Amino acid sequence: MIERSMGGIAKRTDAIAFAADIEYPVNAKPYYVLGGRAMEIICSNDKLVTYLENAVEVNPKQPVLIDKYSSVSIEIDVNALTDTEGSVLIGGIMEHRAGWGSLWQFSLLIVPKIILSSCLEIISSWTTKLAKRLNVCGWLMNCQYAISAAGKVFFLEANPRALGTVPFVSKAIGHPLAKYASLVMSGKS
């Protein structure tokens, strides 16, 4: 059996078929937007048409990001740092306590996390591999994952840049991750 995609990029003309394929409700946001600006949870074809006509009218040639929304999934944010020697430091793993796709600014974040140890192993492994593959030396990298109610891990995205969660994690773990990143950029391991 082939599993359905949990989301991806669709052109406006294909967005309705794409959303129907992954099943409603979905998160939708313009591809060119950073963060959650113009992101909406959409529950039907009619609502998606309205969204595409209004929220995306700024640039209709750009694709739309559409992800499966699930209020029973857990979203995970990871902040990591890689040095010139290829060592990867996972500074923090945060668990969102809001629906999949909610912005961290509007979520309750939990550090330390309350997720299954098998999921932690997968998340740590994937984050390390991504950091090395993307060669994000000296940069704070943010990865986002989702864990289904059945305990399956899904990779959502990697940002080879620091996000606003870095100060939160730094305070929670008692280590200045941004300072460490600047030291790594200057050649420290």
Short mmCIF file of C-alpha atoms in Angstrom, two decimals:
data_model
loop_
_atom_site.label_atom_id
_atom_site.label_comp_id
_atom_site.label_asym_id
_atom_site.label_seq_id
_atom_site.Cartn_x
_atom_site.Cartn_y
_atom_site.Cartn_z
CA MET A 1 0.00 0.00 0.00
CA ILE A 2 1.32 3.46 -0.89
CA GLU A 3 0.98 6.03 1.86
CA ARG A 4 -0.50 9.40 1.10
CA SER A 5 1.64 12.46 1.31
CA MET A 6 1.12 14.52 4.45
CA GLY A 7 1.59 17.73 2.48
CA GLY A 8 3.59 19.60 -0.05
CA ILE A 9 3.58 22.38 -2.60
CA ALA A 10 0.72 22.87 -5.06
CA LYS A 11 0.04 25.45 -7.73
CA ARG A 12 -3.23 27.31 -7.28
CA THR A 13 -4.83 25.35 -10.12
CA ASP A 14 -3.97 22.03 -8.45
CA ALA A 15 -4.55 23.04 -4.82
CA ILE A 16 -8.11 21.72 -4.50
CA ALA A 17 -7.24 18.28 -5.89
CA PHE A 18 -4.12 18.16 -3.73
CA ALA A 19 -6.01 19.11 -0.55
CA ALA A 20 -8.75 16.59 -1.30
CA ASP A 21 -6.11 13.90 -1.81
CA ILE A 22 -4.54 14.43 1.61
CA GLU A 23 -8.03 14.98 3.09
CA TYR A 24 -9.40 17.93 5.02
CA PRO A 25 -8.69 19.64 7.35
CA VAL A 26 -5.45 21.09 5.95
CA ASN A 27 -3.12 23.98 6.74
CA ALA A 28 -2.58 26.30 3.80
CA LYS A 29 -0.17 29.20 3.39
CA PRO A 30 1.45 31.02 0.51
CA TYR A 31 4.80 29.51 -0.44
CA TYR A 32 6.59 32.87 -0.37
CA VAL A 33 5.56 33.76 3.19
CA LEU A 34 7.82 33.20 6.19
CA GLY A 35 6.27 32.15 9.46
CA GLY A 36 2.54 31.79 9.79
CA ARG A 37 1.35 34.99 8.14
CA ALA A 38 -1.65 34.18 5.94
CA MET A 39 -1.76 30.58 7.20
CA GLU A 40 -5.22 29.11 7.75
CA ILE A 41 -6.75 25.81 8.75
CA ILE A 42 -9.16 24.89 5.96
CA CYS A 43 -11.90 22.28 6.16
CA SER A 44 -13.52 22.18 2.70
CA ASN A 45 -13.10 22.84 -1.01
CA ASP A 46 -15.28 25.96 -0.77
CA LYS A 47 -13.15 27.40 2.03
CA LEU A 48 -9.98 26.63 0.07
CA VAL A 49 -11.34 28.43 -3.00
CA THR A 50 -12.15 31.48 -0.84
CA TYR A 51 -8.69 31.31 0.73
CA LEU A 52 -6.98 31.12 -2.67
CA GLU A 53 -9.00 34.08 -3.96
CA ASN A 54 -8.31 36.25 -0.90
CA ALA A 55 -5.16 35.30 0.98
CA VAL A 56 -3.08 34.45 -2.05
CA GLU A 57 -4.29 37.19 -4.40
CA VAL A 58 -1.07 39.12 -3.74
CA ASN A 59 0.85 36.79 -6.06
CA PRO A 60 -1.29 34.12 -7.76
CA LYS A 61 1.70 32.73 -9.70
CA GLN A 62 3.32 31.44 -6.53
CA PRO A 63 2.46 27.96 -5.23
CA VAL A 64 0.71 27.24 -1.95
CA LEU A 65 1.99 25.02 0.87
CA ILE A 66 -0.67 22.56 1.94
CA ASP A 67 -0.16 20.22 4.89
CA LYS A 68 -2.45 17.75 6.58
CA TYR A 69 -3.80 19.24 9.79
CA SER A 70 -4.27 16.97 12.76
CA SER A 71 -5.25 18.12 16.20
CA VAL A 72 -4.12 14.78 17.66
CA SER A 73 -0.55 15.02 16.39
CA ILE A 74 2.35 16.51 18.26
CA GLU A 75 4.63 18.98 16.53
CA ILE A 76 8.29 19.03 17.53
CA ASP A 77 10.78 21.87 17.07
CA VAL A 78 14.51 21.12 17.25
CA ASN A 79 17.33 23.66 17.43
CA ALA A 80 20.74 22.32 16.45
CA LEU A 81 24.23 23.68 15.78
CA THR A 82 27.01 22.17 13.61
CA ASP A 83 30.72 23.00 13.75
CA THR A 84 33.42 22.79 11.08
CA GLU A 85 34.39 19.29 12.23
CA GLY A 86 30.88 17.98 11.58
CA SER A 87 29.85 17.69 15.22
CA VAL A 88 26.16 18.38 15.75
CA LEU A 89 24.82 19.75 19.02
CA ILE A 90 21.09 19.45 19.54
CA GLY A 91 20.41 22.40 21.80
CA GLY A 92 16.80 21.65 22.48
CA ILE A 93 13.82 19.57 21.48
CA MET A 94 10.51 21.28 22.15
CA GLU A 95 7.08 19.75 22.07
CA HIS A 96 4.17 21.93 20.95
CA ARG A 97 0.96 21.51 22.85
CA ALA A 98 -1.33 22.77 20.10
CA GLY A 99 -2.50 21.36 16.79
CA TRP A 100 -0.06 20.42 14.05
CA GLY A 101 0.91 23.51 12.13
CA SER A 102 0.26 26.00 14.90
CA LEU A 103 2.90 28.68 15.20
CA TRP A 104 5.25 28.30 18.14
CA GLN A 105 4.32 31.81 19.28
CA PHE A 106 0.77 30.59 19.90
CA SER A 107 1.65 27.19 21.36
CA LEU A 108 2.57 25.93 24.73
CA LEU A 109 6.13 24.62 24.29
CA ILE A 110 7.44 21.95 26.62
CA VAL A 111 11.14 21.47 27.41
CA PRO A 112 11.96 18.77 28.40
CA LYS A 113 9.77 16.92 25.99
CA ILE A 114 7.22 14.26 26.88
CA ILE A 115 7.49 12.17 23.72
CA LEU A 116 8.34 8.52 23.23
CA SER A 117 12.03 7.59 23.46
CA SER A 118 11.85 5.81 20.07
CA CYS A 119 10.66 9.08 18.51
CA LEU A 120 13.50 10.97 20.19
CA GLU A 121 16.04 8.60 18.63
CA ILE A 122 14.56 9.12 15.16
CA ILE A 123 14.35 12.91 15.59
CA SER A 124 17.92 13.14 16.85
CA SER A 125 19.21 10.92 14.05
CA TRP A 126 17.33 12.76 11.29
CA THR A 127 18.35 16.19 12.66
CA THR A 128 22.02 15.17 12.76
CA LYS A 129 21.87 13.79 9.20
CA LEU A 130 20.08 16.91 7.94
CA ALA A 131 22.60 19.26 9.58
CA LYS A 132 25.49 17.40 8.00
CA ARG A 133 23.81 17.05 4.60
CA LEU A 134 22.80 20.72 4.47
CA ASN A 135 26.27 21.72 5.70
CA VAL A 136 24.91 24.35 8.08
CA CYS A 137 28.27 24.92 9.74
CA GLY A 138 28.10 27.66 12.35
CA TRP A 139 24.41 28.26 11.89
CA LEU A 140 21.64 27.43 14.26
CA MET A 141 19.35 25.13 12.32
CA ASN A 142 15.71 24.53 13.14
CA CYS A 143 13.94 21.31 12.18
CA GLN A 144 10.27 20.62 12.58
CA TYR A 145 8.65 17.22 12.89
CA ALA A 146 5.22 15.82 13.65
CA ILE A 147 4.39 12.68 15.56
CA SER A 148 1.10 10.96 14.79
CA ALA A 149 -1.17 9.52 17.44
CA ALA A 150 0.27 6.12 16.44
CA GLY A 151 3.81 7.31 17.24
CA LYS A 152 5.03 7.67 13.64
CA VAL A 153 7.50 10.52 13.00
CA PHE A 154 7.05 12.83 10.01
CA PHE A 155 9.63 15.37 8.86
CA LEU A 156 8.01 18.74 8.12
CA GLU A 157 10.83 21.16 7.34
CA ALA A 158 14.37 22.28 8.04
CA ASN A 159 15.35 25.93 8.31
CA PRO A 160 19.09 26.58 8.03
CA ARG A 161 18.65 29.60 10.28
CA ALA A 162 17.73 30.38 13.84
CA LEU A 163 14.07 30.85 14.71
CA GLY A 164 12.50 32.73 17.57
CA THR A 165 12.55 29.59 19.71
CA VAL A 166 16.33 29.92 20.28
CA PRO A 167 16.06 32.41 23.20
CA PHE A 168 13.33 30.25 24.76
CA VAL A 169 15.42 27.08 24.52
CA SER A 170 18.57 28.88 25.68
CA LYS A 171 16.80 30.09 28.79
CA ALA A 172 15.22 26.69 29.43
CA ILE A 173 18.51 24.75 29.17
CA GLY A 174 20.75 27.44 30.67
CA HIS A 175 23.08 27.70 27.65
CA PRO A 176 23.37 30.66 25.23
CA LEU A 177 22.91 28.91 21.88
CA ALA A 178 23.24 32.12 19.83
CA LYS A 179 26.59 32.83 21.53
CA TYR A 180 27.73 29.28 20.81
CA ALA A 181 26.75 29.73 17.16
CA SER A 182 28.83 32.91 16.90
CA LEU A 183 31.81 31.13 18.44
CA VAL A 184 31.45 28.24 15.96
CA MET A 185 31.26 30.76 13.09
CA SER A 186 34.58 32.15 14.27
CA GLY A 187 36.20 28.71 14.04
CA LYS A 188 35.67 27.20 17.49
CA SER A 189 34.50 23.62 17.72
#
